[in-house]
Coordinates of C-alpha atoms in Angstrom, one line a residue:
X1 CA 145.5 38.0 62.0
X2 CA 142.1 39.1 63.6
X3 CA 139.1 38.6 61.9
X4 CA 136.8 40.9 61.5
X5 CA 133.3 40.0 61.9
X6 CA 130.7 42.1 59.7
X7 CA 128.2 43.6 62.2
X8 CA 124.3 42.7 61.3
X9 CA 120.9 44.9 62.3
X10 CA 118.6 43.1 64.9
X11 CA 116.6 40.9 63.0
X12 CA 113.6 42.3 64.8
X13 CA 113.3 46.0 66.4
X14 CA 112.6 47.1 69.8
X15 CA 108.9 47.9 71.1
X16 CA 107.8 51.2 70.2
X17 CA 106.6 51.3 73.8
X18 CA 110.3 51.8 74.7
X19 CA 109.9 55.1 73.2
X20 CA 112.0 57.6 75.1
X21 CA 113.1 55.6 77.4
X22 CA 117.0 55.4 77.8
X23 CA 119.4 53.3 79.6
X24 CA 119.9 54.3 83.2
X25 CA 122.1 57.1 83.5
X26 CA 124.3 55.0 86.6
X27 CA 124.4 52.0 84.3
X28 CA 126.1 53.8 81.3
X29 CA 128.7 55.7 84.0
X30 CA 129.6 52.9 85.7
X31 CA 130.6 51.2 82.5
X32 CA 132.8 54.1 82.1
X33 CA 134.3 53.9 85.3
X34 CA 134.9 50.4 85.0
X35 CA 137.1 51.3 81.6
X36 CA 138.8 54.5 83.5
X37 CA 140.2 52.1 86.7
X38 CA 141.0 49.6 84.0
X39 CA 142.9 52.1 82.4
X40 CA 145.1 52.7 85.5
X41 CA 143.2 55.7 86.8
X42 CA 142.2 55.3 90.7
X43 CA 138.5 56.9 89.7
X44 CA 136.5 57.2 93.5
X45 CA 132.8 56.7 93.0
X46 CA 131.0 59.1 95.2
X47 CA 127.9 58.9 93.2
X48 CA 125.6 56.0 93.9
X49 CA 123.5 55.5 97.2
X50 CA 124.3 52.1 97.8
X51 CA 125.2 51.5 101.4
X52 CA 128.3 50.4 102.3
X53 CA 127.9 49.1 105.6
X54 CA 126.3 45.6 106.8
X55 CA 122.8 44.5 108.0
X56 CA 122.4 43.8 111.9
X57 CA 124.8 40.3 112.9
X58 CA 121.0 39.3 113.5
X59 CA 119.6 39.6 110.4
X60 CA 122.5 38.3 108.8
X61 CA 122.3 35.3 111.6
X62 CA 118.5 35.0 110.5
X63 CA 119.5 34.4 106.6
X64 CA 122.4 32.0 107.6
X65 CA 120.2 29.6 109.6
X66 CA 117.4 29.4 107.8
X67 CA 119.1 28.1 104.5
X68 CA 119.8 24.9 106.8
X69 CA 116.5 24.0 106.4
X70 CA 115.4 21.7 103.9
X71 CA 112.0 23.5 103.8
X72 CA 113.1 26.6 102.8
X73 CA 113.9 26.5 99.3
X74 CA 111.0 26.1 97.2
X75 CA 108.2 28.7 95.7
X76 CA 107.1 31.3 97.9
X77 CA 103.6 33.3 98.2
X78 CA 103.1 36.1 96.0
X79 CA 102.0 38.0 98.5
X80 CA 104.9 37.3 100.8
X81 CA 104.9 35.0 103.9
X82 CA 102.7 36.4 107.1
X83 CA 105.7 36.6 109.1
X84 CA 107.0 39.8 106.6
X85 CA 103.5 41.0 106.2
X86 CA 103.1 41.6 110.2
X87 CA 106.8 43.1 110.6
X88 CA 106.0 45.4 107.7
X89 CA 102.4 46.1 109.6
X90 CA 104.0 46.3 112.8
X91 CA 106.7 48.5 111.6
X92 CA 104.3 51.0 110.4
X93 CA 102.3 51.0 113.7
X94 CA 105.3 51.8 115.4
X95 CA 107.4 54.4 113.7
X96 CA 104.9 55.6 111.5
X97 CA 101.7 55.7 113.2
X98 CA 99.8 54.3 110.2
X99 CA 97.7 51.1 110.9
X100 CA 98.0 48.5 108.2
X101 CA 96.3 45.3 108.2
X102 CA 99.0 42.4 107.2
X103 CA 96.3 40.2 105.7
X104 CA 95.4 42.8 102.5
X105 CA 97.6 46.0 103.3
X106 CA 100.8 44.7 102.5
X107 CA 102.3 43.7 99.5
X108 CA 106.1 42.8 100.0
X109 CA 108.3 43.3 96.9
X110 CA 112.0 42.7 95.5
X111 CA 112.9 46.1 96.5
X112 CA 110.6 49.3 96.0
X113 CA 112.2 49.9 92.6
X114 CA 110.1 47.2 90.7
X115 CA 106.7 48.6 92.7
X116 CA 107.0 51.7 90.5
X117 CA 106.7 49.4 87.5
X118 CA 103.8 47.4 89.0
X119 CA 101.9 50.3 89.8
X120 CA 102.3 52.0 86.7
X121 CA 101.3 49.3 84.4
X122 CA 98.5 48.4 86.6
X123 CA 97.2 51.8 86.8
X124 CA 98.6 53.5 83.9
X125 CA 97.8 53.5 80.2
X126 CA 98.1 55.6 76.8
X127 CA 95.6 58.6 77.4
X128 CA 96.2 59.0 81.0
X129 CA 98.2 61.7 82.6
X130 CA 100.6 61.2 85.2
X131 CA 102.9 64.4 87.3
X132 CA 106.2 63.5 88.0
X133 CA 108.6 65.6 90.3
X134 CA 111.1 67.3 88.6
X135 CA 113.4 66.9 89.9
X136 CA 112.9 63.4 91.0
X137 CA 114.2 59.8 90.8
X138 CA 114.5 59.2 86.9
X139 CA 112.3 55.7 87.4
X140 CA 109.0 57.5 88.0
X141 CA 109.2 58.8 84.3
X142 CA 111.0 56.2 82.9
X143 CA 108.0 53.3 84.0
X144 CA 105.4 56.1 83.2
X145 CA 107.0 56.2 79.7
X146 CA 106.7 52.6 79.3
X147 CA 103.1 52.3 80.3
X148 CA 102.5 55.1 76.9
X149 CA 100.8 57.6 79.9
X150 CA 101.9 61.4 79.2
X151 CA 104.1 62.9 81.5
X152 CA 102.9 65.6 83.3
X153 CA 106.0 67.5 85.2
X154 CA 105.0 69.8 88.2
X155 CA 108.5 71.5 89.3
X156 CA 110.1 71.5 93.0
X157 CA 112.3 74.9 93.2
X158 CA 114.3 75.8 96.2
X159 CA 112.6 78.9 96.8
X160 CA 109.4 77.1 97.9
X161 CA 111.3 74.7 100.2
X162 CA 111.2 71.7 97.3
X163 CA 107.7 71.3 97.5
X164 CA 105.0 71.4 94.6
X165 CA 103.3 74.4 93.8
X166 CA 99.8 73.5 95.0
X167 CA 98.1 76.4 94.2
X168 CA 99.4 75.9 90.5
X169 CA 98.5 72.4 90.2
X170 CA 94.8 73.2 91.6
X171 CA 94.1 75.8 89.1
X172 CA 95.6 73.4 85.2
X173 CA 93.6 70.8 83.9
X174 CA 93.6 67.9 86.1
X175 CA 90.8 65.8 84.4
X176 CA 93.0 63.0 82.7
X177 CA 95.5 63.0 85.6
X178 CA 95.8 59.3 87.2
X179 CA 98.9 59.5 89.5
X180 CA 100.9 61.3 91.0
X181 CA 104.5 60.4 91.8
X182 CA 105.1 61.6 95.5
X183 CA 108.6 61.6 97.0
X184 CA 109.6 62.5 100.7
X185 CA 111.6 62.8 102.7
X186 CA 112.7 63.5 98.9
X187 CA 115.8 62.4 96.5
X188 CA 118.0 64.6 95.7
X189 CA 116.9 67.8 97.2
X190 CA 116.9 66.2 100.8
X191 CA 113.8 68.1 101.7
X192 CA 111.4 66.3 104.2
X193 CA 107.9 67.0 104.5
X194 CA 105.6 67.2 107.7
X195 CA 102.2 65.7 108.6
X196 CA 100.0 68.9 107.4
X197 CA 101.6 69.0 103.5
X198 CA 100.4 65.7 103.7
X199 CA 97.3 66.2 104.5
X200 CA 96.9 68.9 102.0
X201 CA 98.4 66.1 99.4
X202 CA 95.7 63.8 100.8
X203 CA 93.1 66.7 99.9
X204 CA 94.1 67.3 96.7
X205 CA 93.8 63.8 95.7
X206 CA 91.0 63.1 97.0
X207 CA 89.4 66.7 95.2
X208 CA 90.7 65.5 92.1
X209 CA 90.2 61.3 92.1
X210 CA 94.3 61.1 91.8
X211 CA 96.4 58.2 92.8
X212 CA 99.0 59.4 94.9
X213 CA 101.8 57.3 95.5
X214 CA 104.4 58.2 97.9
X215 CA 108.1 56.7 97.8
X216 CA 108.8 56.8 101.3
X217 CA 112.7 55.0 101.5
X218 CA 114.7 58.0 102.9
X219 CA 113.0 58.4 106.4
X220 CA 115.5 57.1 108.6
X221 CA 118.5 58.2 107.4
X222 CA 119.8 61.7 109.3
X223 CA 115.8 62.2 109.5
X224 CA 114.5 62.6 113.4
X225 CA 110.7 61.9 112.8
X226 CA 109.2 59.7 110.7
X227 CA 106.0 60.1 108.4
X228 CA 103.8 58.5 106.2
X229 CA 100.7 59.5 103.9
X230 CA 99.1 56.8 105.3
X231 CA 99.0 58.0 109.0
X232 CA 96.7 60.9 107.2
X233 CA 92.9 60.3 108.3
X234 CA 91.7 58.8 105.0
X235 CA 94.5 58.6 103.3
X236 CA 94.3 54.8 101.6
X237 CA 91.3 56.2 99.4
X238 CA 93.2 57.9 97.5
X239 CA 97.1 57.1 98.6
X240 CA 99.5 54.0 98.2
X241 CA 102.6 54.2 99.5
X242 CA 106.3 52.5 98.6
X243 CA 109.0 51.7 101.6
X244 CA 112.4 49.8 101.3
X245 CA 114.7 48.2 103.6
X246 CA 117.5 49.0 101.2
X247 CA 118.8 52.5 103.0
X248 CA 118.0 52.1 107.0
X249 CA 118.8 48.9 107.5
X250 CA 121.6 48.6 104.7
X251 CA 120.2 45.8 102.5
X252 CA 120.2 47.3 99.0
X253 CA 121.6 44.3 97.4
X254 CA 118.5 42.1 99.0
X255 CA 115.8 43.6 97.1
X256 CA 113.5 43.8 99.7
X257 CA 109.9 46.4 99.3
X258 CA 106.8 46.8 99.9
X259 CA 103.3 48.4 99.0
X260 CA 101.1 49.6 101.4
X261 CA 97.4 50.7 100.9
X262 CA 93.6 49.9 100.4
X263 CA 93.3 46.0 100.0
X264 CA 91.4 46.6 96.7
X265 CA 94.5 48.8 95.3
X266 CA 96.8 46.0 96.1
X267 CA 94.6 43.8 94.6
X268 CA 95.0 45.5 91.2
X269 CA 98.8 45.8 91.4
X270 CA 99.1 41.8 93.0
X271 CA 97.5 41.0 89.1
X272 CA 100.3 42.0 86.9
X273 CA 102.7 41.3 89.8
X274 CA 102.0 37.6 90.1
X275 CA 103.1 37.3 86.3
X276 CA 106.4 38.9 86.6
X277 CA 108.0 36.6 89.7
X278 CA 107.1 33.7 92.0
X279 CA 108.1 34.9 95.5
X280 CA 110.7 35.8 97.3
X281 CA 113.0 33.3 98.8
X282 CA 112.0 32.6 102.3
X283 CA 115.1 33.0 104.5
X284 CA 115.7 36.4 102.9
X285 CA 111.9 37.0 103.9
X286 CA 112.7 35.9 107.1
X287 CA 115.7 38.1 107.4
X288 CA 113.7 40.6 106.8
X289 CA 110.8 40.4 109.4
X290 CA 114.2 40.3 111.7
X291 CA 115.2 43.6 110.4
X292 CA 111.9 45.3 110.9
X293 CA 112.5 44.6 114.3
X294 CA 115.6 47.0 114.8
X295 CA 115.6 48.9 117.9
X296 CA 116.3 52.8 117.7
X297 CA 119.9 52.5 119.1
X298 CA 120.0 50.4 115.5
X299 CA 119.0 53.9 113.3
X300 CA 121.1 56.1 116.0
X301 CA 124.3 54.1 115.3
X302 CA 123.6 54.2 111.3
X303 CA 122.8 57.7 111.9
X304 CA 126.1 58.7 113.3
X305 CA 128.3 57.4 110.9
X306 CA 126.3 59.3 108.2
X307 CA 126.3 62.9 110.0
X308 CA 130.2 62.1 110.4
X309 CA 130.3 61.4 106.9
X310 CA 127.9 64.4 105.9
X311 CA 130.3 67.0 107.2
X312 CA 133.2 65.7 105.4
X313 CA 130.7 65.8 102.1
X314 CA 129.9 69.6 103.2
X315 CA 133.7 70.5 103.1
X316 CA 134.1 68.7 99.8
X317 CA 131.1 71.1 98.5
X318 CA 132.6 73.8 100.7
X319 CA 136.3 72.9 98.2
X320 CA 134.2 73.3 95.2
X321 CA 132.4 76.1 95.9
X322 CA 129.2 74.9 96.1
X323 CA 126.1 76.2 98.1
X324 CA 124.1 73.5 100.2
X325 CA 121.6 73.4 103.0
X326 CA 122.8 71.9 106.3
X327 CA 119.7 70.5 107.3
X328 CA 119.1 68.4 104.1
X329 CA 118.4 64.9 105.5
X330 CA 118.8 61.6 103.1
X331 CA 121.8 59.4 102.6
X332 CA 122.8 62.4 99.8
X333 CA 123.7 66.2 100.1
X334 CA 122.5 68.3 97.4
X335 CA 124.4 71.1 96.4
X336 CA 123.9 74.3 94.0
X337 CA 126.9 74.8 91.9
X338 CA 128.8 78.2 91.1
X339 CA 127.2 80.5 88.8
X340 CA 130.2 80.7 86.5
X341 CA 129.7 76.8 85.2
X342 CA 127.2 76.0 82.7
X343 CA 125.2 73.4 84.2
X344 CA 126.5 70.7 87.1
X345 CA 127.7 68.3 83.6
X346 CA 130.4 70.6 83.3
X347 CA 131.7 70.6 86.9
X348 CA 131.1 66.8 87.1
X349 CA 132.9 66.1 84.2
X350 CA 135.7 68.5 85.4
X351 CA 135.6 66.8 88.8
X352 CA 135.7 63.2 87.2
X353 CA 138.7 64.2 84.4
X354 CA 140.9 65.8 86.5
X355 CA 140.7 64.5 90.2
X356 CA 139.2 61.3 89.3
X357 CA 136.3 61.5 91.1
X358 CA 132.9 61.1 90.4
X359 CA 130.0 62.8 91.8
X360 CA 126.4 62.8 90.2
X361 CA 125.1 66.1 88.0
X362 CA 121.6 66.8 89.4
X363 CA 120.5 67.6 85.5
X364 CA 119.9 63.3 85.4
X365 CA 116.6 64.2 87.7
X366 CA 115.5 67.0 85.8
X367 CA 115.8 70.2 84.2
X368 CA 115.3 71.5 87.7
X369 CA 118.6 69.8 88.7
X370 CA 120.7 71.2 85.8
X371 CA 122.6 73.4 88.2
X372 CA 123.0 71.2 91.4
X373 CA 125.4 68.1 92.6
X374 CA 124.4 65.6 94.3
X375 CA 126.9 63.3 96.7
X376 CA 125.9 60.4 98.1
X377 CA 127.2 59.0 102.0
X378 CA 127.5 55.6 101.2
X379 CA 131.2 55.1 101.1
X380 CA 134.0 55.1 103.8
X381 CA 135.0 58.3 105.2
X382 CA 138.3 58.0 104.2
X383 CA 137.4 58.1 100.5
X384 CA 135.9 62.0 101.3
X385 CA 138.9 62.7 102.7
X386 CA 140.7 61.7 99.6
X387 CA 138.5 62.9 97.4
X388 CA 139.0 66.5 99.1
X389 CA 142.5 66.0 98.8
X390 CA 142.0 65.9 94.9
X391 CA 139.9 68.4 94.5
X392 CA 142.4 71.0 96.9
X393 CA 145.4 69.8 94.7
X394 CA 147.1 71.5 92.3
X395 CA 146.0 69.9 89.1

C-alpha cells in the first residue's frame, strides 16, 4: 500500500519582489515534452535556439589542453583574464568597427543572459521606468520586474519594418525612463538594423539621459554585415551593449558574454556582479579568446548549413500556411499565422497534439507576437523534413 504523504504550505513565502514574474515559458514546455516522449510519443522540438552543431576542433583542442595544467583550476578574475578581454576588444575592432579598450571596456560574463540581470539591478530600482520591446526576449521584462522598475512597452509592428516608433516615443513622458532594452539584429522578428537607426537610437538617448542597452547575439548568423551601437560616434555616453558566443560560434552550453561600454558603466554593473560568482574557469576562458579568433570561412560554413536549413523551415511555414519574410536573418524564422486561427497558441498547440511537433507561439514575447510562429534552425535538417512530413499527413 502507498502512503500518502499530507502536503504542507512553505513555511516561509516567496519575495514580493517576484511579483509577476513567472517561470520561463521553455522551462515549463520542456517539462511537458519530457512527459509526452515518455509517454511513447516521438514529440520533435523545433522550438528552442540552441545550436546543435560543435565549436571549432580548435577551440575544443584549447579547452582539452588546458585542463592538463595544474594551474588552471582555481579562482578566476571577476573581470575575466586579459587574454578574453583583448579577443573580445579585438573582435570588436575587427567585425564591428567599435574600439574597446580591454583594460575597463570589457566585462566578460557566463553568457549574456545573466548581463540583463546585472544591469538591471545595478541600474534599475522601484520608481524608475524602463521600455521593453514588445515583442522581445521575455528576460528583459522578467529582470526589469524583479528590480520593482515599471515597465514601459514601446511596440515593434511589421508595418514599420520591426523598429520603434521614434516619433511616438519622443513626444510621451520620458522623464523617469532609465533604460531602454535594445535588440538587433532582433529575436523573433529577424529584423536587422543599419548604422543610421543607430545613430538616431544614440540621439535619442543621449536627448533624453537614457541607458540604452543593446543585445547584440544574432549578428552572425544568416546576417552579411555586422553592427554595433558602439561603432556610433559617442555612443558609450549613453549605450552599453551585450554580445554572446553562444549562437556564431555554437557554444550555448559554455555560458560565455560579455559587456561592453564606458569604464565607469562597467564599473557599476562589476559591483553587484562580483557578489553573484567568482570567475569563470580559465580553460573555458581560454577557449574562448580561441574562438574570437575564427576566420570568416568559420561564419560562412555555419552560415550555409543555416540557409539550407532556413528553406526547409520556409516550406514547413509554406505547409501551414503561414506568411514570412525571406530576408529575416537570425538562427529563427518568424512567421504570421492564418487569419482563421485565434492566436499562434492555437496553431501551436494544434501542431504539437496532432503531429507532435513543437514550434514556439510568438504570444510568449508579447502581445505583438500573439499572431506569429517562431521556428528555430538549430536542429538537423532531417528533423524539418520530418516535421513537414507530419504536418502534410493526413491526421
Amino acid at each position: 500500500m502507498t502512503k500518502t504523504v499530507a502536503k504542507t504550505e512553505m513555511i516561509i513565502q516567496p519575495a514580493s519582489r517576484l511579483g509577476e514574474v513567472k517561470e520561463y515559458y521553455f522551462s515549463t514546455k520542456l517539462r511537458e515534452i519530457a512527459q509526452m516522449r515518455a509517454e511513447g510519443k516521438p514529440v520533435l522540438n523545433l522550438g528552442i535556439g540552441s545550436p546543435d552543431l560543435p565549436p571549432s576542433q580548435e577551440v575544443i583542442e584549447t579547452l582539452t589542453n588546458a585542463v592538463l595544467h595544474n594551474d588552471m583550476h582555481g579562482y578566476q578574475s571577476y573581470t575575466g583574464i586579459p587574454e578574453l578581454r583583448s579577443a573580445f576588444a579585438q573582435w570588436y575592432q575587427q567585425w564591428f568597427g567599435a574600439t574597446l579598450d580591454p583594460e575597463g571596456e570589457v566585462l566578460p560574463l557566463m553568457g549574456s543572459k545573466e548581463g540583463l540581470m546585472h544591469i538591471a539591478m545595478a541600474f534599475l530600482e522601484s520608481g524608475d521606468e524602463v521600455l521593453v520591446p514588445n515583442p522581445g526576449y521575455p528576460a528583459y521584462r522578467a529582470v526589469s520586474n524583479l528590480t520593482g522598475a515599471t515597465i514601459r512597452e514601446y511596440k515593434l509592428e511589421p508595418a514599420r519594418g520591426w523598429l520603434p516608433d521614434m516619433d511616438a516615443l519622443e513626444h510621451s513622458d520620458l522623464s523617469r525612463v532609465k533604460i531602454m532594452w535594445l535588440n538587433y539584429p532582433n529575436m523573433p522578428t529577424g529584423r536587422s538594423a543599419d548604422l543610421s537607426f543607430l545613430k538616431s537610437i544614440v540621439d535619442f538617448a543621449r536627448r533624453h539621459k537614457i541607458l540604452i542597452v543593446n543585445d547584440n547575439p544574432y549578428s552572425f548568423i544568416l546576417n552579411e554585415q555586422q553592427h554595433s551601437i558602439l561603432s556610433i560616434p559617442g555612443a558609450k555616453d549613453v549605450a552599453l551593449e551585450l554580445n554572446s558566443l553562444s549562437k556564431g560560434h555554437n557554444m550555448a552550453g559554455w555560458r560565455i558574454g560579455m559587456l561592453a561600454g564606458r569604464a565607469d558603466y562597467l564599473k557599476v554593473v562589476l559591483r553587484f556582479k562580483s557578489n553573484m560568482d567568482s570567475g569563470m574557469f580559465k580553460p573555458v576562458q581560454l577557449a574562448a579568446a580561441q574562438a574570437l579568433k575564427s576566420p570568416p570561412e568559420w561564419y560562412q560554413r555555419l552560415n550555409t548549413v543555416y540557409t539550407e536549413r532556413r528553406e526547409t523551415v520556409f516550406q514547413l511555414f509554406d505547409a501551414l500556411n503561414c506568411q514570412y519574410d525571406p530576408e529575416q536573418v537570425g538562427m529563427f524564422v518568424w512567421a504570421e499565422i492564418p487569419a482563421h486561427y485565434a492566436d499562434a497558441y492555437a496553431l501551436a498547440d494544434e501542431v504539437l497534439y496532432t503531429h507532435n511537433v513543437f514550434i514556439t507561439p510568438g504570444g510568449i514575447f508579447g502581445s505583438q507576437g500573439n499572431r506569429y510562429l517562431r521556428i528555430s534552425l538549430c536542429s538537423d535538417g532531417a528533423l524539418y523534413e520530418e516535421a513537414m512530413r507530419r504536418v502534410r499527413s493526413p491526421e
